[in-house]
Tab-separated table of C-alpha atoms in Angstrom:
chain	number	residue	atom	x	y	z
Y	1	ASP	CA	2.909	19.648	5.274
Y	2	ALA	CA	5.845	17.490	4.148
Y	3	GLY	CA	4.867	14.032	3.327
Y	4	VAL	CA	7.050	11.002	3.345
Y	5	ILE	CA	10.185	11.367	1.777
Y	6	GLN	CA	12.284	8.543	0.071
Y	7	SER	CA	15.279	8.821	-1.711
Y	8	PRO	CA	16.706	7.895	-3.924
Y	9	ARG	CA	13.638	7.773	-6.446
Y	10	HIS	CA	15.521	5.674	-8.774
Y	11	GLU	CA	18.418	3.286	-8.436
Y	12	VAL	CA	20.142	1.376	-10.980
Y	13	THR	CA	22.909	-1.139	-9.822
Y	14	GLU	CA	24.589	-4.317	-10.495
Y	15	MET	CA	23.974	-7.658	-9.200
Y	16	GLY	CA	26.417	-8.076	-5.807
Y	17	GLN	CA	26.652	-4.500	-4.789
Y	18	GLU	CA	24.910	-2.788	-1.801
Y	19	VAL	CA	21.732	-0.892	-2.008
Y	20	THR	CA	20.687	1.530	0.705
Y	21	LEU	CA	17.242	2.966	0.604
Y	22	ARG	CA	15.915	5.841	2.867
Y	23	CYS	CA	12.864	7.257	4.346
Y	24	LYS	CA	11.938	10.328	6.163
Y	25	PRO	CA	8.414	9.786	7.961
Y	26	ILE	CA	6.058	12.282	8.545
Y	27	SER	CA	6.742	14.498	11.646
Y	28	GLY	CA	5.015	12.983	14.424
Y	29	HIS	CA	4.065	9.809	13.156
Y	30	ASN	CA	5.217	6.671	15.472
Y	31	SER	CA	5.088	3.846	13.257
Y	32	LEU	CA	6.693	3.371	9.909
Y	33	PHE	CA	6.169	0.546	7.315
Y	34	TRP	CA	8.616	-0.681	4.466
Y	35	TYR	CA	6.618	-2.234	1.627
Y	36	ARG	CA	7.652	-3.837	-1.687
Y	37	GLN	CA	5.685	-3.862	-4.822
Y	38	THR	CA	6.271	-6.423	-8.075
Y	39	MET	CA	4.010	-7.009	-10.815
Y	40	MET	CA	3.995	-10.660	-9.819
Y	41	ARG	CA	3.143	-10.480	-6.018
Y	42	GLY	CA	1.886	-6.924	-5.723
Y	43	LEU	CA	2.273	-5.404	-2.524
Y	44	GLU	CA	4.228	-7.261	0.205
Y	45	LEU	CA	4.718	-5.924	3.931
Y	46	LEU	CA	8.587	-6.075	4.806
Y	47	ILE	CA	8.761	-4.751	8.307
Y	48	TYR	CA	7.543	-2.309	10.255
Y	49	PHE	CA	8.455	-0.285	13.314
Y	50	ASN	CA	6.661	1.270	16.339
Y	51	ASN	CA	8.294	4.245	18.093
Y	52	ASN	CA	11.241	3.099	16.342
Y	53	VAL	CA	11.202	-0.574	17.492
Y	54	PRO	CA	10.969	-3.395	14.933
Y	55	ILE	CA	7.853	-4.965	15.393
Y	56	ASP	CA	7.578	-7.487	12.891
Y	57	ASP	CA	10.197	-8.256	10.331
Y	58	SER	CA	8.591	-11.787	9.070
Y	59	GLY	CA	8.218	-10.488	5.528
Y	60	MET	CA	11.777	-9.633	5.042
Y	61	PRO	CA	12.897	-11.734	2.214
Y	62	GLU	CA	16.076	-13.276	3.863
Y	63	ASP	CA	19.216	-12.105	5.519
Y	64	ARG	CA	20.272	-9.982	2.682
Y	65	PHE	CA	17.582	-7.415	3.541
Y	66	SER	CA	18.169	-5.370	6.884
Y	67	ALA	CA	16.284	-2.356	8.096
Y	68	LYS	CA	17.051	-0.019	10.833
Y	69	MET	CA	14.964	3.289	12.337
Y	70	PRO	CA	17.797	4.920	14.423
Y	71	ASN	CA	15.291	8.049	15.334
Y	72	ALA	CA	11.843	8.661	14.649
Y	73	SER	CA	12.644	10.950	11.622
Y	74	PHE	CA	14.913	7.925	9.593
Y	75	SER	CA	14.741	4.631	8.666
Y	76	THR	CA	17.003	2.835	5.966
Y	77	LEU	CA	16.318	-0.386	4.100
Y	78	LYS	CA	19.527	-2.321	3.250
Y	79	ILE	CA	19.980	-5.131	0.482
Y	80	GLN	CA	23.344	-6.734	0.727
Y	81	PRO	CA	24.233	-8.464	-1.727
Y	82	SER	CA	21.435	-7.067	-4.275
Y	83	GLU	CA	20.206	-9.828	-6.728
Y	84	PRO	CA	18.136	-9.063	-9.980
Y	85	ARG	CA	14.858	-10.709	-8.511
Y	86	ASP	CA	15.222	-7.700	-5.915
Y	87	SER	CA	14.225	-5.165	-8.549
Y	88	ALA	CA	10.953	-3.817	-7.449
Y	89	VAL	CA	9.280	-0.482	-5.788
Y	90	TYR	CA	9.966	-0.199	-2.500
Y	91	PHE	CA	7.559	2.149	-0.372
Y	92	CYS	CA	7.969	3.740	2.921
Y	93	ALA	CA	4.837	4.674	4.851
Y	94	SER	CA	3.836	6.084	7.800
Y	95	SER	CA	0.916	6.282	10.286
Y	96	LEU	CA	-0.026	7.969	13.663
Y	97	GLY	CA	-1.302	6.359	16.670
Y	98	SER	CA	-2.974	2.726	17.488
Y	99	GLY	CA	-5.834	0.803	16.378
Y	100	ILE	CA	-7.923	1.785	13.189
Y	101	ALA	CA	-5.679	4.835	13.040
Y	102	GLN	CA	-2.919	2.721	11.994
Y	103	GLY	CA	-4.673	1.599	9.438
Y	104	GLU	CA	-4.433	4.946	7.649
Y	105	LEU	CA	-0.746	4.731	6.042
Y	106	PHE	CA	0.636	7.834	4.004
Y	107	PHE	CA	3.061	6.444	1.555
Y	108	GLY	CA	5.858	7.984	-0.466
Y	109	GLU	CA	6.427	7.997	-3.671
Y	110	GLY	CA	8.703	4.928	-3.907
Y	111	SER	CA	12.107	4.111	-4.827
Y	112	ARG	CA	12.153	1.726	-7.767
Y	113	LEU	CA	15.228	-0.195	-7.752
Y	114	THR	CA	16.621	-2.210	-10.734
Y	115	VAL	CA	19.206	-4.847	-10.007
Y	116	LEU	CA	21.206	-5.932	-13.511
V	1	ALA	CA	-6.149	-15.336	8.861
V	2	GLN	CA	-7.574	-12.829	6.698
V	3	SER	CA	-7.660	-12.269	2.806
V	4	VAL	CA	-8.795	-9.826	0.055
V	5	THR	CA	-9.831	-10.842	-3.376
V	6	GLN	CA	-10.186	-8.072	-6.024
V	7	LEU	CA	-12.052	-9.399	-8.997
V	8	GLY	CA	-10.671	-8.246	-12.235
V	9	SER	CA	-6.894	-6.938	-12.337
V	10	HIS	CA	-8.034	-4.166	-15.334
V	11	VAL	CA	-11.576	-2.680	-15.450
V	12	SER	CA	-12.321	-0.403	-18.475
V	13	VAL	CA	-15.081	1.947	-18.348
V	14	SER	CA	-16.337	5.034	-20.465
V	15	GLU	CA	-15.820	8.490	-19.239
V	16	GLY	CA	-19.310	9.379	-17.360
V	17	ALA	CA	-20.343	5.795	-16.814
V	18	LEU	CA	-20.496	3.899	-13.410
V	19	VAL	CA	-17.422	2.785	-11.988
V	20	LEU	CA	-17.846	-0.766	-9.845
V	21	LEU	CA	-14.513	-2.339	-8.831
V	22	ARG	CA	-15.155	-5.385	-6.606
V	23	CYS	CA	-13.662	-6.515	-3.202
V	24	ASN	CA	-14.494	-9.538	-1.385
V	25	TYR	CA	-13.043	-10.080	1.908
V	26	SER	CA	-12.338	-13.172	4.531
V	27	SER	CA	-11.602	-12.533	8.004
V	28	SER	CA	-12.276	-14.515	11.399
V	29	VAL	CA	-13.150	-11.468	13.237
V	30	PRO	CA	-15.188	-7.980	12.193
V	31	PRO	CA	-12.750	-6.319	9.827
V	32	TYR	CA	-11.825	-2.944	9.066
V	33	LEU	CA	-11.652	-2.182	5.327
V	34	PHE	CA	-9.824	0.183	3.205
V	35	TRP	CA	-9.584	1.110	-0.386
V	36	TYR	CA	-6.368	3.146	-1.261
V	37	VAL	CA	-5.669	4.648	-4.821
V	38	GLN	CA	-2.090	4.845	-6.605
V	39	TYR	CA	-1.694	7.097	-9.407
V	40	PRO	CA	1.107	6.656	-11.822
V	41	ASN	CA	4.700	6.744	-10.320
V	42	GLN	CA	3.306	7.665	-7.055
V	43	GLY	CA	2.509	5.878	-3.662
V	44	LEU	CA	-0.626	4.814	-2.285
V	45	GLN	CA	-3.142	7.035	-0.805
V	46	LEU	CA	-6.069	6.212	1.213
V	47	LEU	CA	-9.702	6.805	-0.788
V	48	LEU	CA	-12.142	5.608	2.126
V	49	LYS	CA	-12.349	3.472	5.223
V	50	TYR	CA	-15.043	1.077	6.991
V	51	THR	CA	-14.588	1.168	10.870
V	52	SER	CA	-17.889	-0.649	11.788
V	53	ALA	CA	-20.038	2.520	11.899
V	54	ALA	CA	-22.208	3.149	9.002
V	55	THR	CA	-22.070	0.561	5.848
V	56	LEU	CA	-22.053	3.116	3.602
V	57	VAL	CA	-18.572	5.142	3.573
V	58	LYS	CA	-18.068	8.366	1.575
V	59	GLY	CA	-14.562	8.972	0.281
V	60	ILE	CA	-12.690	11.509	-1.619
V	61	ASN	CA	-13.277	12.383	-5.458
V	62	GLY	CA	-16.615	11.197	-5.386
V	63	PHE	CA	-16.002	7.407	-4.420
V	64	GLU	CA	-18.093	5.374	-1.818
V	65	ALA	CA	-18.200	1.974	-0.868
V	66	GLU	CA	-20.824	-0.398	0.904
V	67	PHE	CA	-19.747	-2.822	3.643
V	68	LYS	CA	-22.117	-6.059	3.199
V	69	LYS	CA	-21.338	-8.485	5.701
V	70	SER	CA	-23.622	-11.013	4.209
V	71	GLU	CA	-21.719	-11.066	1.218
V	72	THR	CA	-18.251	-10.338	2.756
V	73	SER	CA	-17.905	-7.513	0.003
V	74	PHE	CA	-16.617	-3.923	0.226
V	75	HIS	CA	-17.242	-2.833	-3.450
V	76	LEU	CA	-16.119	0.659	-4.782
V	77	THR	CA	-18.430	2.718	-6.783
V	78	LYS	CA	-18.582	6.130	-8.265
V	79	PRO	CA	-21.572	7.197	-10.134
V	80	SER	CA	-19.591	9.033	-13.251
V	81	ALA	CA	-16.136	8.302	-13.965
V	82	HIS	CA	-13.549	10.948	-15.053
V	83	MET	CA	-10.288	10.681	-16.896
V	84	SER	CA	-8.246	11.670	-13.761
V	85	ASP	CA	-9.803	8.548	-11.728
V	86	ALA	CA	-7.477	6.385	-14.201
V	87	ALA	CA	-5.364	4.429	-11.485
V	88	GLU	CA	-4.329	1.115	-9.409
V	89	TYR	CA	-7.103	0.770	-6.842
V	90	PHE	CA	-6.190	-1.323	-3.990
V	91	CYS	CA	-8.728	-3.039	-1.105
V	92	ALA	CA	-7.246	-3.734	1.955
V	93	VAL	CA	-8.497	-5.637	5.216
V	94	SER	CA	-7.365	-5.531	8.929
V	95	SER	CA	-8.579	-7.728	11.272
V	96	GLY	CA	-7.373	-5.591	14.299
V	97	GLY	CA	-7.602	-2.246	13.584
V	98	GLY	CA	-4.036	-1.752	13.067
V	99	ALA	CA	-1.778	-1.477	10.212
V	100	ASP	CA	0.318	-4.391	11.284
V	101	GLY	CA	-2.886	-6.611	10.444
V	102	LEU	CA	-3.391	-4.710	7.119
V	103	THR	CA	-3.130	-7.118	4.035
V	104	PHE	CA	-3.795	-5.529	0.504
V	105	GLY	CA	-5.294	-7.020	-2.680
V	106	LYS	CA	-3.469	-7.474	-5.770
V	107	GLY	CA	-5.089	-3.942	-7.271
V	108	THR	CA	-7.269	-3.338	-10.050
V	109	HIS	CA	-6.427	-1.075	-12.816
V	110	LEU	CA	-8.878	1.354	-13.654
V	111	ILE	CA	-8.837	2.349	-17.671
V	112	ILE	CA	-11.167	5.282	-18.780
V	113	GLN	CA	-12.058	5.561	-22.265
V	114	PRO	CA	-12.839	9.090	-23.616
């Protein structure tokens, strides 16, 4: 079975450019999460969706970040304009069901973003 | 509020030796606890979880963890380390059982010496 698929795996861009990261969750999963991982701050939850609806975006750093989930099989995380401090590995994860089952997250391999 | 503290950002053990990764949690309600593992250049994957059933939880790859309420701990152990165990390990706590409340620790990098 296909896992969570993220693209691109690596992105190098210049400050001020728009960055779009993409995620395809596992088929049938109804929750989707975007995390950011850095050495300094560890894993941070940015936003999560349940049944395509954003539930909690309190982790989104600022207005430069936006996320959408137009359907159950696709989500995007956009940064516009990008800044060097946005450099990190961005993970998408999905899960099935509610309650404790939601604690079982299935992660993609991540998108490593470098902003010069 | 809930939080997780992983003691030791790096742990080094010899191949064949006992692995012990420490995790202490803070939660205002009975917690759900998880250990995830991250291999280089990969996403995290679930090792094991505690859901208030048995206090000793067995996971994949020979790992297990014991929930000790009196010590607010959920340490991860493996009797005999293998080179393939080298990875980053994350403890996580959820006070509501749902992933919306999942808080990760900073991670412990496990190094296996030959």
